[in-house]
Every structure is written in structure tokens, then in C-alpha cells.
Amino acid sequence: MGVDRTRLGSVLQSEQERFAREHPGSRARFEEARGSLLGGVPMTWMAKWAGGHPLFAARAGGAWIEDVDGHRYVDFALGDTGAMAGHSPPPVVDAVARRLGELGGATVMLPTEDAAWVGGELARRFGMALWSFALTATDANRWALRLCRAVTRRPYVLVFSHCYHGTVDETFVTLDGGGRPRSRAGNVGPAVDPTVTTRVCEFNDLEAVERLLADEQVACVLTEPALTNIGIVLPEEGFLDGVRAACERTGTLLICDETHTLSAGPGGCTAAWGLQPDLVTIGKAIAGGLPIGAYGVSAEVAARIDGLEDADLVDVGGVGGTLAGNALSLAAARATLSEVLTADAFAGMTALCDRFVAGVRGALADHDVPWSIVQLGARAELAFAPDPPRDGGASAALHDTELEDALHLFLLNRGVLITPFHNMALMSPATTEADVDRHNDVFADLLGALLR
Ligand SMILES: Cc1ncc(COP(=O)(O)O)c(C=O)c1O
């Protein structure tokens, strides 16, 4: 990757020292929280910050966050997409205040008018006829998988190696070095070996997809239109069409998980690329940061669900959650979709991401560093290789903990946050050109520091 390791080690060490010096408040709160929280954080993944402990947030708004030590950051992590609409967008604040305060009732276990409006808007954007709600994208995926198995009466799911669709048991499977399926490294307490429930191959390997679907035992393919959780891996020309055709030939359902690929536009990649899935799953951003998930089904799948005589869909049959579809989430979703994550907003976010990517490419060229950056609408991801990887395995092989830690900390110490899980930056409607330029200047400085 063209960077001297000794130089990298000393950059990382000085950034770690600076982080420790400048964040005593976060450090103290983290130490205190270790007395009552697993790993010292409210959710164990929040421990994943390059400085050894997370920043503690004091306030946030638009595209910025302020920590308890008084530092202000431009936020390109945006809650790993949960805050893609920006932090506390005013229409969402108003809708939530009205629902919770003036009208009253966050969870009344009765439908409100907002739900059908949101279903209609998602149908308009993604082309799926009918929608149902969850509280997370994980649950949307879990319930979509159950429905696919129920209507096809087939046992298997097909996913791509190094995919991530939330903590969904069936998806925790990867290919090992020899191309054999295996439980994903680190899989915590699986109920069954996921190779029993799931077939797996590499993204962009159409021949493997066709082979794994051929015996007509797979209920559905669950995929993002582009992988986004192992860096961004874009589909090659013809791959998604080929997957669609293979599904058609074999009676397999196709689920597009648009939770992250919503960055491609108001209807995600499904609309931007004219895809024709049978189901769409989504979550995170569509309620402006409040918990929500959703799955949409085609009219044909809806009819098949209707015809399921032996499936308990209204009580304890395995699809549903008490707070799913609650009035507060749906009020927030209506405000987000009608006033914040609009088509105009996506145009602006994508233009900002173009600027971000151009700045990064310019800095890489100026410093003669052989890395690449991949863009998917409002989202961009740096890869430590001259050509972007074409599948999850190749992308995983580029992972470089020391380099990522140095990148994240160097940016953080200069007021810029990118997602702690990889090298992703996302634009929100509140992000500005000045925010993007701030990142690009600091990024160029980092390259200078690494190569000095
Ligand atoms: C593509 C995709 N689907 C689903 C999920 C799960 O979302 P959540 O953790 O909000 O349930 C994620 C989370 O990162 C995701 O990236």
C-alpha cells in the first residue's frame, strides 16, 4: 500500500497520545461506565474507536457532533447511516414532539395515519407494493427470510461472502481460503452452524450463483445491490441482471437490502439502477435517526403470503415485535421522507460526495499513493489498493488495522469523523462544501505525514 510501516507506527503513536491528552472527559466517563456496562458502552460495538475508548457525545445537530470535552466534529460517520438525514433535522424534531407531546402516544398498538403514508411513499420509491415495519433493518431481514422460506417452502438462503445484513443468523457465513463455506470468524453462539441454513459465494460470481440455485432448494437470495460493509464492492456489468435471471429461472426470490445503498438516491439502487427484486428491506436512515426497519413485498409475493394457511402472521409465529410499527417511528419516517431525504436532498448529497471523492483522488495523485476510492451516490469508501476490490474476499484481504487506526485518529484529532468500522464517509442534507473541504485538507495532510 506504499506506506512505510515505521513511519506509520510513529504517526499512529503520536495520534494516540494526542487523543489521550485531549479527551480526559470521555476517558473518565468510559472508566466510570465500565462499572455498569458490558465493555463500558451501551452497545458493545460502540467500543470500536481507534483511540481505545469512544468519544462521549454531548450534543449534535446537522452534520456535526460535540463531545464532552468540548471538541466539535464534522460527522461523516452519521451513525453508520442511521443519521444519514443529519442529526435532529427540524421536520423530524417537530413531528416527534407533536406525536409524543401534543397528540400523545408513542406505542399505542394501533395504526396511525402516518403508517399508510410511509408505506405508500416507500412503494413509490422502491416499487414494492406492500410494506410492513420493524424496529431495525436486522429484524426486517429476519422476517423477510422467514416469509421467503414460508412461501417457497424451501430451506436455504443464498448470501454473498462478507455480506452484512445485521445480526441475522443465516447470514453469518463466509467462504474460507479454499472457497468452502464456514461460520463467519467471531460468530457469537450460533444456534446452528449457518452452513446448514445458508449457501454462500462471492459477489460478482454469477456462475457460482447459478450453480447454487440450480437444484431449486434456495428460498431467496439476500443481497445488497452493492456490498457496503466490507468496503464498497460495486456490481460488475450484468451481474445483478444475471442474478435476477437465475432467480427467475429457478423460482428463487430476490431480496435487495437497501439499508446502506439508499445512498444511491431516493429509491436506493433499486430505483437508480432499475432493479426488480421481489422484496426490499431497509432501516436506519428512513426515520431520521429513530429506530425503524421496513420490508416491502411485490404484489405477487403479497398474494403468496395471503395464501399461507399454516403461518401465524398475527401472533406468535415468528414475524413481529411489540414496538414494531409504533406511532413515533412512523411519524419520524413520514417527516424524514417527505421533508428531509427528498430527491433534491439526494442530488445535493451526491454532488458533495463527488467533491469529496475528487479531493481524495487529487490528494492520492499528488502524493503518488496507490489507493482508490469508490462512490455510491452520497457515500464513499477508501480502499488501500489501486483498483477497487471486485468481491468481499478481496476487500477483506485489504483490511489493515494499523493504517485504519492512523487514518481515523488523524482525522478525529483534527475534527473529522468517519465511520469507525471501515473507511466510509457519508453526506447528509446538512453537510456543506466547507465540511467536505475540511476533510479533504486533513486527508492530504495525513498523506503528507505518512510519506514525509
Ligand atoms: C446492509 C445492512 N442491512 C442491515 C443492517 C442492520 O441494521 P441494524 O443494525 O440497524 O439492524 C445493516 C447494519 O449495518 C446493514 O449494513
Short mmCIF file of C-alpha atoms and ligand atoms in Angstrom, two decimals:
data_model
loop_
_atom_site.label_atom_id
_atom_site.label_comp_id
_atom_site.label_asym_id
_atom_site.label_seq_id
_atom_site.Cartn_x
_atom_site.Cartn_y
_atom_site.Cartn_z
CA MET A 1 0.00 0.00 0.00
CA GLY A 2 3.02 2.23 -0.45
CA VAL A 3 3.43 3.42 3.15
CA ASP A 4 6.48 2.92 5.30
CA ARG A 5 5.44 0.89 8.40
CA THR A 6 7.90 2.55 10.75
CA ARG A 7 6.63 5.97 9.74
CA LEU A 8 3.05 4.71 10.08
CA GLY A 9 3.76 3.37 13.58
CA SER A 10 5.13 6.70 14.75
CA VAL A 11 2.20 8.66 13.25
CA LEU A 12 -0.22 6.33 15.00
CA GLN A 13 1.58 6.63 18.31
CA SER A 14 1.62 10.40 18.27
CA GLU A 15 -2.08 10.50 17.32
CA GLN A 16 -2.91 8.12 20.18
CA GLU A 17 -1.01 10.35 22.61
CA ARG A 18 -2.81 13.44 21.34
CA PHE A 19 -6.17 11.66 21.62
CA ALA A 20 -5.41 10.69 25.24
CA ARG A 21 -4.32 14.26 26.10
CA GLU A 22 -7.34 15.94 24.56
CA HIS A 23 -10.13 13.63 25.74
CA PRO A 24 -9.92 13.32 29.53
CA GLY A 25 -13.68 13.79 29.89
CA SER A 26 -14.56 10.95 27.56
CA ARG A 27 -11.91 8.77 29.18
CA ALA A 28 -13.29 9.40 32.71
CA ARG A 29 -16.86 8.65 31.64
CA PHE A 30 -15.72 5.49 29.89
CA GLU A 31 -13.90 4.30 33.02
CA GLU A 32 -16.98 5.00 35.12
CA ALA A 33 -19.28 3.24 32.66
CA ARG A 34 -17.18 0.10 32.85
CA GLY A 35 -18.73 -0.42 36.29
CA SER A 36 -22.21 -0.89 34.88
CA LEU A 37 -21.95 -1.55 31.15
CA LEU A 38 -20.56 -4.53 29.27
CA GLY A 39 -17.37 -3.25 27.67
CA GLY A 40 -18.02 0.21 29.16
CA VAL A 41 -20.51 1.08 26.40
CA PRO A 42 -24.29 0.87 25.94
CA MET A 43 -23.85 -1.48 22.99
CA THR A 44 -20.67 -3.47 22.64
CA TRP A 45 -19.90 -2.32 19.10
CA MET A 46 -19.60 1.27 20.40
CA ALA A 47 -16.24 0.30 21.86
CA LYS A 48 -14.74 0.21 18.38
CA TRP A 49 -12.87 3.51 18.24
CA ALA A 50 -9.23 3.83 17.34
CA GLY A 51 -8.32 5.83 20.47
CA GLY A 52 -9.11 2.89 22.79
CA HIS A 53 -12.42 4.31 24.00
CA PRO A 54 -15.29 6.16 22.36
CA LEU A 55 -15.91 9.87 22.47
CA PHE A 56 -18.84 10.68 24.74
CA ALA A 57 -21.35 12.80 22.89
CA ALA A 58 -22.71 15.98 24.44
CA ARG A 59 -24.70 17.45 21.57
CA ALA A 60 -25.27 17.01 17.87
CA GLY A 61 -27.06 18.80 15.07
CA GLY A 62 -27.00 18.72 11.28
CA ALA A 63 -23.66 17.25 10.25
CA TRP A 64 -21.77 17.98 13.49
CA ILE A 65 -21.25 16.35 16.89
CA GLU A 66 -19.78 17.93 20.04
CA ASP A 67 -18.11 15.71 22.63
CA VAL A 68 -18.00 16.15 26.42
CA ASP A 69 -14.52 17.68 26.19
CA GLY A 70 -15.90 20.49 24.05
CA HIS A 71 -14.49 19.37 20.69
CA ARG A 72 -16.67 19.77 17.66
CA TYR A 73 -16.52 17.35 14.75
CA VAL A 74 -17.73 17.28 11.18
CA ASP A 75 -19.59 13.97 11.16
CA PHE A 76 -19.17 11.80 8.07
CA ALA A 77 -19.94 8.63 10.08
CA LEU A 78 -23.55 9.75 10.54
CA GLY A 79 -24.39 6.89 12.85
CA ASP A 80 -23.16 4.41 10.22
CA THR A 81 -26.13 5.59 8.09
CA GLY A 82 -28.69 5.86 10.92
CA ALA A 83 -28.22 9.64 10.83
CA MET A 84 -27.99 10.00 7.05
CA ALA A 85 -30.75 12.62 7.32
CA GLY A 86 -28.44 14.67 9.58
CA HIS A 87 -28.73 14.91 13.36
CA SER A 88 -32.12 16.11 14.59
CA PRO A 89 -33.45 17.52 11.32
CA PRO A 90 -36.06 20.14 12.28
CA PRO A 91 -39.05 18.49 10.49
CA VAL A 92 -38.35 15.26 12.39
CA VAL A 93 -37.95 17.09 15.70
CA ASP A 94 -41.31 18.77 15.13
CA ALA A 95 -43.07 15.57 14.07
CA VAL A 96 -41.70 13.63 17.04
CA ALA A 97 -42.57 16.41 19.51
CA ARG A 98 -46.08 16.58 18.10
CA ARG A 99 -46.60 12.82 18.17
CA LEU A 100 -45.14 12.30 21.64
CA GLY A 101 -46.30 15.54 23.23
CA GLU A 102 -49.24 17.25 21.60
CA LEU A 103 -51.01 14.18 20.18
CA GLY A 104 -49.53 11.75 22.69
CA GLY A 105 -48.75 8.05 22.45
CA ALA A 106 -45.51 6.52 21.23
CA THR A 107 -46.74 2.93 21.35
CA VAL A 108 -50.48 2.63 21.30
CA MET A 109 -50.58 -0.72 19.49
CA LEU A 110 -52.99 0.78 16.98
CA PRO A 111 -52.24 2.05 13.49
CA THR A 112 -51.86 5.77 12.89
CA GLU A 113 -52.36 7.52 9.57
CA ASP A 114 -48.61 8.01 9.16
CA ALA A 115 -48.06 4.28 8.57
CA ALA A 116 -50.02 4.05 5.33
CA TRP A 117 -48.44 7.29 4.10
CA VAL A 118 -44.96 5.87 4.72
CA GLY A 119 -45.91 2.55 3.08
CA GLY A 120 -47.19 4.44 0.04
CA GLU A 121 -44.05 6.55 -0.19
CA LEU A 122 -41.76 3.51 0.10
CA ALA A 123 -43.85 1.79 -2.59
CA ARG A 124 -43.42 4.83 -4.85
CA ARG A 125 -39.67 4.88 -4.26
CA PHE A 126 -38.82 1.17 -4.37
CA GLY A 127 -41.65 -0.31 -6.46
CA MET A 128 -42.68 -2.91 -3.86
CA ALA A 129 -46.46 -2.95 -3.47
CA LEU A 130 -46.98 -3.59 0.24
CA TRP A 131 -44.92 -2.81 3.33
CA SER A 132 -44.55 -3.87 6.92
CA PHE A 133 -42.46 -2.31 9.67
CA ALA A 134 -39.84 -3.43 12.14
CA LEU A 135 -37.60 -1.51 14.54
CA THR A 136 -34.31 -2.41 12.89
CA ALA A 137 -33.07 -3.48 9.50
CA THR A 138 -31.89 -6.67 11.19
CA ASP A 139 -35.45 -7.59 12.05
CA ALA A 140 -36.72 -6.55 8.63
CA ASN A 141 -34.23 -9.03 7.13
CA ARG A 142 -35.03 -11.77 9.63
CA TRP A 143 -38.73 -11.54 8.95
CA ALA A 144 -38.25 -11.28 5.19
CA LEU A 145 -36.20 -14.51 5.26
CA ARG A 146 -38.94 -16.28 7.20
CA LEU A 147 -41.56 -15.13 4.72
CA CYS A 148 -39.46 -16.27 1.77
CA ARG A 149 -38.98 -19.73 3.26
CA ALA A 150 -42.67 -19.91 4.09
CA VAL A 151 -43.94 -19.03 0.62
CA THR A 152 -41.37 -21.07 -1.33
CA ARG A 153 -41.28 -23.97 1.15
CA ARG A 154 -37.55 -24.21 0.51
CA PRO A 155 -34.89 -24.47 3.22
CA TYR A 156 -31.89 -22.39 2.09
CA VAL A 157 -30.87 -18.77 1.80
CA LEU A 158 -28.07 -17.58 -0.51
CA VAL A 159 -25.82 -14.72 0.60
CA PHE A 160 -22.50 -13.30 -0.55
CA SER A 161 -19.29 -13.83 1.36
CA HIS A 162 -18.53 -10.92 3.75
CA CYS A 163 -22.03 -9.52 3.44
CA TYR A 164 -23.60 -7.85 6.46
CA HIS A 165 -27.35 -7.61 6.91
CA GLY A 166 -27.47 -7.08 10.66
CA THR A 167 -27.27 -9.81 13.28
CA VAL A 168 -29.20 -12.30 11.17
CA ASP A 169 -28.13 -15.88 11.99
CA GLU A 170 -28.43 -17.17 8.44
CA THR A 171 -26.07 -14.53 7.05
CA PHE A 172 -23.07 -15.25 9.31
CA VAL A 173 -21.29 -17.41 6.79
CA THR A 174 -18.24 -16.73 4.61
CA LEU A 175 -16.02 -18.66 2.23
CA ASP A 176 -12.71 -19.82 3.66
CA GLY A 177 -9.42 -19.54 1.75
CA GLY A 178 -10.28 -22.72 -0.16
CA GLY A 179 -13.72 -21.49 -1.26
CA ARG A 180 -15.59 -23.60 1.31
CA PRO A 181 -18.48 -22.17 3.36
CA ARG A 182 -17.82 -21.74 7.07
CA SER A 183 -19.31 -19.96 10.05
CA ARG A 184 -18.04 -16.38 9.99
CA ALA A 185 -14.99 -15.76 12.19
CA GLY A 186 -16.15 -14.49 15.58
CA ASN A 187 -19.76 -15.68 15.18
CA VAL A 188 -21.13 -15.47 18.74
CA GLY A 189 -23.02 -18.53 19.97
CA PRO A 190 -24.76 -19.62 16.77
CA ALA A 191 -27.82 -21.80 17.36
CA VAL A 192 -26.91 -23.91 14.37
CA ASP A 193 -23.94 -23.96 12.05
CA PRO A 194 -25.00 -21.40 9.39
CA THR A 195 -23.73 -23.67 6.62
CA VAL A 196 -26.83 -25.76 7.43
CA THR A 197 -29.19 -22.88 6.58
CA THR A 198 -27.20 -20.94 4.01
CA ARG A 199 -25.31 -21.18 0.75
CA VAL A 200 -22.60 -18.64 0.06
CA CYS A 201 -20.44 -17.47 -2.83
CA GLU A 202 -18.52 -14.37 -3.79
CA PHE A 203 -20.28 -11.23 -5.02
CA ASN A 204 -19.86 -10.82 -8.81
CA ASP A 205 -19.51 -14.60 -9.26
CA LEU A 206 -22.55 -15.26 -11.43
CA GLU A 207 -21.51 -18.77 -12.36
CA ALA A 208 -21.49 -19.71 -8.65
CA VAL A 209 -24.91 -18.11 -8.11
CA GLU A 210 -26.35 -20.11 -11.00
CA ARG A 211 -24.80 -23.32 -9.68
CA LEU A 212 -26.06 -22.79 -6.11
CA LEU A 213 -29.61 -22.01 -7.24
CA ALA A 214 -29.83 -24.83 -9.82
CA ASP A 215 -31.39 -27.51 -7.58
CA GLU A 216 -34.26 -25.15 -6.67
CA GLN A 217 -33.72 -25.56 -2.94
CA VAL A 218 -32.92 -21.91 -2.20
CA ALA A 219 -35.84 -19.79 -0.97
CA CYS A 220 -34.17 -16.44 -1.61
CA VAL A 221 -31.03 -14.56 -2.43
CA LEU A 222 -30.43 -11.82 0.14
CA THR A 223 -28.03 -9.17 -1.09
CA GLU A 224 -27.20 -5.51 -1.07
CA PRO A 225 -27.14 -4.20 -4.65
CA ALA A 226 -23.54 -3.24 -3.91
CA LEU A 227 -21.73 -4.61 -0.87
CA THR A 228 -21.16 -1.77 1.59
CA ASN A 229 -19.99 -3.42 4.77
CA ILE A 230 -16.65 -4.75 3.57
CA GLY A 231 -15.75 -1.52 1.86
CA ILE A 232 -17.90 -0.77 -1.17
CA VAL A 233 -17.92 -3.51 -3.80
CA LEU A 234 -19.86 -2.46 -6.87
CA PRO A 235 -21.62 -5.00 -9.09
CA GLU A 236 -19.94 -5.66 -12.39
CA GLU A 237 -21.81 -5.10 -15.63
CA GLY A 238 -24.54 -7.72 -16.00
CA PHE A 239 -24.09 -9.32 -12.54
CA LEU A 240 -27.35 -8.15 -10.96
CA ASP A 241 -29.28 -8.85 -14.16
CA GLY A 242 -27.77 -12.32 -14.17
CA VAL A 243 -28.77 -12.90 -10.54
CA ARG A 244 -32.31 -11.73 -11.34
CA ALA A 245 -32.49 -14.08 -14.34
CA ALA A 246 -31.15 -17.02 -12.32
CA CYS A 247 -33.75 -16.33 -9.61
CA GLU A 248 -36.47 -16.21 -12.26
CA ARG A 249 -35.38 -19.50 -13.84
CA THR A 250 -35.27 -21.33 -10.52
CA GLY A 251 -38.26 -19.80 -8.71
CA THR A 252 -35.96 -18.17 -6.14
CA LEU A 253 -36.99 -14.87 -4.55
CA LEU A 254 -34.62 -11.91 -4.63
CA ILE A 255 -34.33 -9.58 -1.62
CA CYS A 256 -32.49 -6.28 -2.05
CA ASP A 257 -31.30 -4.89 1.27
CA GLU A 258 -31.22 -1.12 0.66
CA THR A 259 -30.31 -0.11 4.21
CA HIS A 260 -26.99 1.43 3.15
CA THR A 261 -27.39 1.59 -0.63
CA LEU A 262 -30.15 4.14 -0.12
CA SER A 263 -27.17 6.46 -0.62
CA ALA A 264 -27.61 5.91 -4.37
CA GLY A 265 -30.79 8.01 -4.41
CA PRO A 266 -34.31 8.37 -3.02
CA GLY A 267 -35.24 4.84 -4.14
CA GLY A 268 -31.81 3.36 -3.48
CA CYS A 269 -30.12 1.26 -6.15
CA THR A 270 -33.44 -0.43 -6.90
CA ALA A 271 -34.72 2.76 -8.49
CA ALA A 272 -31.36 4.18 -9.63
CA TRP A 273 -30.39 1.00 -11.49
CA GLY A 274 -33.87 -0.27 -12.43
CA LEU A 275 -33.61 -3.47 -10.36
CA GLN A 276 -36.54 -5.81 -9.96
CA PRO A 277 -36.35 -7.51 -6.59
CA ASP A 278 -39.23 -9.48 -5.07
CA LEU A 279 -38.66 -7.91 -1.66
CA VAL A 280 -36.82 -4.82 -0.42
CA THR A 281 -35.56 -4.43 3.13
CA ILE A 282 -34.42 -1.18 4.70
CA GLY A 283 -33.94 0.55 8.04
CA LYS A 284 -31.60 3.01 9.76
CA ALA A 285 -31.98 6.34 7.93
CA ILE A 286 -35.64 6.42 6.99
CA ALA A 287 -36.90 7.68 10.35
CA GLY A 288 -34.29 10.41 10.73
CA GLY A 289 -32.35 8.53 13.40
CA LEU A 290 -35.23 6.99 15.31
CA PRO A 291 -35.48 3.19 15.36
CA ILE A 292 -37.19 1.71 12.32
CA GLY A 293 -36.94 -1.11 9.82
CA ALA A 294 -39.22 -1.99 6.92
CA TYR A 295 -39.73 -4.68 4.33
CA GLY A 296 -41.69 -4.34 1.14
CA VAL A 297 -43.00 -7.19 -0.98
CA SER A 298 -44.15 -7.35 -4.59
CA ALA A 299 -47.87 -7.84 -5.28
CA GLU A 300 -47.11 -11.41 -6.27
CA VAL A 301 -45.27 -12.20 -3.03
CA ALA A 302 -48.05 -10.47 -1.08
CA ALA A 303 -50.60 -12.79 -2.71
CA ARG A 304 -48.50 -15.82 -1.81
CA ILE A 305 -48.24 -14.60 1.79
CA ASP A 306 -52.02 -14.20 1.85
CA GLY A 307 -52.35 -17.78 0.72
CA LEU A 308 -50.31 -19.18 3.61
CA GLU A 309 -52.85 -21.09 5.62
CA ASP A 310 -50.48 -22.61 8.14
CA ALA A 311 -48.49 -19.46 9.01
CA ASP A 312 -49.36 -17.44 12.11
CA LEU A 313 -48.58 -13.90 10.98
CA VAL A 314 -50.55 -12.06 13.65
CA ASP A 315 -49.40 -13.57 16.90
CA VAL A 316 -46.52 -15.79 17.88
CA GLY A 317 -45.48 -17.24 14.51
CA GLY A 318 -42.06 -15.60 14.40
CA VAL A 319 -42.72 -12.43 12.41
CA GLY A 320 -43.28 -9.32 14.51
CA GLY A 321 -42.26 -7.24 17.51
CA THR A 322 -44.32 -5.37 20.09
CA LEU A 323 -42.92 -1.93 19.34
CA ALA A 324 -42.61 -2.53 15.57
CA GLY A 325 -44.71 -0.08 13.59
CA ASN A 326 -45.03 2.23 16.58
CA ALA A 327 -46.56 5.66 16.10
CA LEU A 328 -43.39 7.60 16.97
CA SER A 329 -41.13 5.83 14.44
CA LEU A 330 -43.71 6.30 11.73
CA ALA A 331 -44.27 9.98 12.48
CA ALA A 332 -40.50 10.41 12.21
CA ALA A 333 -40.36 8.39 8.98
CA ARG A 334 -43.10 10.46 7.40
CA ALA A 335 -41.28 13.69 8.20
CA THR A 336 -37.94 12.29 7.03
CA LEU A 337 -39.25 11.01 3.72
CA SER A 338 -41.47 13.98 2.94
CA GLU A 339 -39.17 16.80 4.02
CA VAL A 340 -35.59 15.67 4.60
CA LEU A 341 -34.37 12.77 2.45
CA THR A 342 -36.05 14.11 -0.68
CA ALA A 343 -34.93 13.79 -4.30
CA ASP A 344 -33.47 17.32 -4.13
CA ALA A 345 -31.58 16.45 -0.98
CA PHE A 346 -30.04 13.38 -2.63
CA ALA A 347 -28.92 15.49 -5.59
CA GLY A 348 -27.10 17.83 -3.21
CA MET A 349 -25.61 14.99 -1.15
CA THR A 350 -24.33 13.24 -4.28
CA ALA A 351 -22.75 16.46 -5.58
CA LEU A 352 -20.98 16.87 -2.23
CA CYS A 353 -19.75 13.30 -2.42
CA ASP A 354 -18.43 13.96 -5.94
CA ARG A 355 -16.43 16.83 -4.40
CA PHE A 356 -15.23 14.59 -1.56
CA VAL A 357 -14.09 11.88 -3.97
CA ALA A 358 -12.41 14.36 -6.33
CA GLY A 359 -10.48 15.84 -3.39
CA VAL A 360 -9.34 12.43 -2.17
CA ARG A 361 -8.31 11.34 -5.66
CA GLY A 362 -6.41 14.59 -6.10
CA ALA A 363 -4.54 14.09 -2.83
CA LEU A 364 -3.72 10.46 -3.70
CA ALA A 365 -2.37 11.56 -7.09
CA ASP A 366 -0.38 14.46 -5.59
CA HIS A 367 1.29 12.11 -3.12
CA ASP A 368 1.56 9.22 -5.56
CA VAL A 369 -0.29 6.87 -3.19
CA PRO A 370 -1.78 3.79 -4.91
CA TRP A 371 -5.14 3.69 -3.16
CA SER A 372 -8.63 4.05 -4.61
CA ILE A 373 -11.95 5.47 -3.53
CA VAL A 374 -15.33 4.05 -4.55
CA GLN A 375 -18.51 6.14 -4.59
CA LEU A 376 -22.11 5.09 -4.33
CA GLY A 377 -24.17 8.27 -4.58
CA ALA A 378 -23.77 10.09 -1.25
CA ARG A 379 -21.36 7.52 0.18
CA ALA A 380 -17.68 6.94 -0.46
CA GLU A 381 -15.14 4.43 0.77
CA LEU A 382 -11.38 4.38 0.62
CA ALA A 383 -9.63 1.12 -0.32
CA PHE A 384 -5.93 0.53 0.27
CA ALA A 385 -5.35 -0.77 -3.26
CA PRO A 386 -5.01 0.83 -6.69
CA ASP A 387 -8.10 -0.93 -8.04
CA PRO A 388 -11.28 -1.32 -6.00
CA PRO A 389 -11.90 -4.93 -4.96
CA ARG A 390 -14.43 -6.95 -7.01
CA ASP A 391 -15.67 -9.19 -4.21
CA GLY A 392 -15.94 -9.45 -0.44
CA GLY A 393 -12.97 -11.78 -0.03
CA ALA A 394 -10.66 -9.45 -1.96
CA SER A 395 -11.94 -6.47 0.01
CA ALA A 396 -11.47 -8.24 3.35
CA ALA A 397 -7.87 -9.01 2.38
CA LEU A 398 -7.16 -5.26 2.13
CA HIS A 399 -8.02 -4.68 5.78
CA ASP A 400 -5.12 -3.02 7.61
CA THR A 401 -5.83 -2.27 11.27
CA GLU A 402 -2.80 -0.06 11.88
CA LEU A 403 -3.39 2.05 8.80
CA GLU A 404 -7.12 2.40 9.52
CA ASP A 405 -6.45 3.40 13.12
CA ALA A 406 -3.96 6.03 11.97
CA LEU A 407 -6.40 7.38 9.38
CA HIS A 408 -9.34 7.52 11.80
CA LEU A 409 -7.38 9.08 14.65
CA PHE A 410 -5.57 11.62 12.47
CA LEU A 411 -8.95 12.78 11.15
CA LEU A 412 -10.63 12.69 14.57
CA ASN A 413 -7.85 14.70 16.23
CA ARG A 414 -8.47 17.39 13.60
CA GLY A 415 -12.24 17.49 13.96
CA VAL A 416 -13.39 14.98 11.32
CA LEU A 417 -15.21 11.67 11.99
CA ILE A 418 -15.59 8.81 9.54
CA THR A 419 -17.27 5.53 10.38
CA PRO A 420 -15.18 3.55 12.88
CA PHE A 421 -15.91 0.22 11.20
CA HIS A 422 -14.14 0.92 7.95
CA ASN A 423 -13.19 3.91 5.79
CA MET A 424 -16.61 5.21 4.87
CA ALA A 425 -17.84 8.78 4.61
CA LEU A 426 -21.47 9.69 4.07
CA MET A 427 -23.01 13.05 3.17
CA SER A 428 -26.24 14.28 4.75
CA PRO A 429 -28.54 17.08 3.59
CA ALA A 430 -26.87 19.24 6.27
CA THR A 431 -23.29 18.57 5.12
CA THR A 432 -21.60 21.57 3.49
CA GLU A 433 -18.85 22.13 0.96
CA ALA A 434 -16.75 23.56 3.78
CA ASP A 435 -17.19 20.27 5.70
CA VAL A 436 -16.01 18.30 2.68
CA ASP A 437 -13.05 20.61 2.12
CA ARG A 438 -12.12 20.27 5.79
CA HIS A 439 -11.94 16.51 5.37
CA ASN A 440 -10.01 16.72 2.13
CA ASP A 441 -7.43 19.12 3.59
CA VAL A 442 -6.87 16.91 6.63
CA PHE A 443 -6.69 13.80 4.44
CA ALA A 444 -3.99 15.44 2.30
CA ASP A 445 -2.11 16.37 5.49
CA LEU A 446 -2.27 12.75 6.61
CA LEU A 447 -0.73 11.55 3.36
CA GLY A 448 1.96 14.16 3.82
CA ALA A 449 2.63 12.94 7.39
CA LEU A 450 2.76 9.30 6.31
CA LEU A 451 5.15 9.94 3.45
CA ARG A 452 7.31 12.66 4.93
C1 LIG B 1 -27.00 -3.59 4.66
C2 LIG B 1 -27.42 -3.67 6.09
N1 LIG B 1 -28.55 -4.28 6.41
C3 LIG B 1 -28.97 -4.36 7.67
C4 LIG B 1 -28.24 -3.84 8.70
C5 LIG B 1 -28.73 -3.93 10.10
O1 LIG B 1 -29.11 -2.72 10.58
P1 LIG B 1 -29.45 -2.59 12.14
O2 LIG B 1 -28.15 -2.82 12.86
O3 LIG B 1 -29.93 -1.20 12.29
O4 LIG B 1 -30.45 -3.62 12.45
C6 LIG B 1 -27.03 -3.20 8.42
C7 LIG B 1 -26.21 -2.63 9.51
O5 LIG B 1 -25.13 -2.15 9.33
C8 LIG B 1 -26.62 -3.11 7.09
O6 LIG B 1 -25.47 -2.52 6.76
#
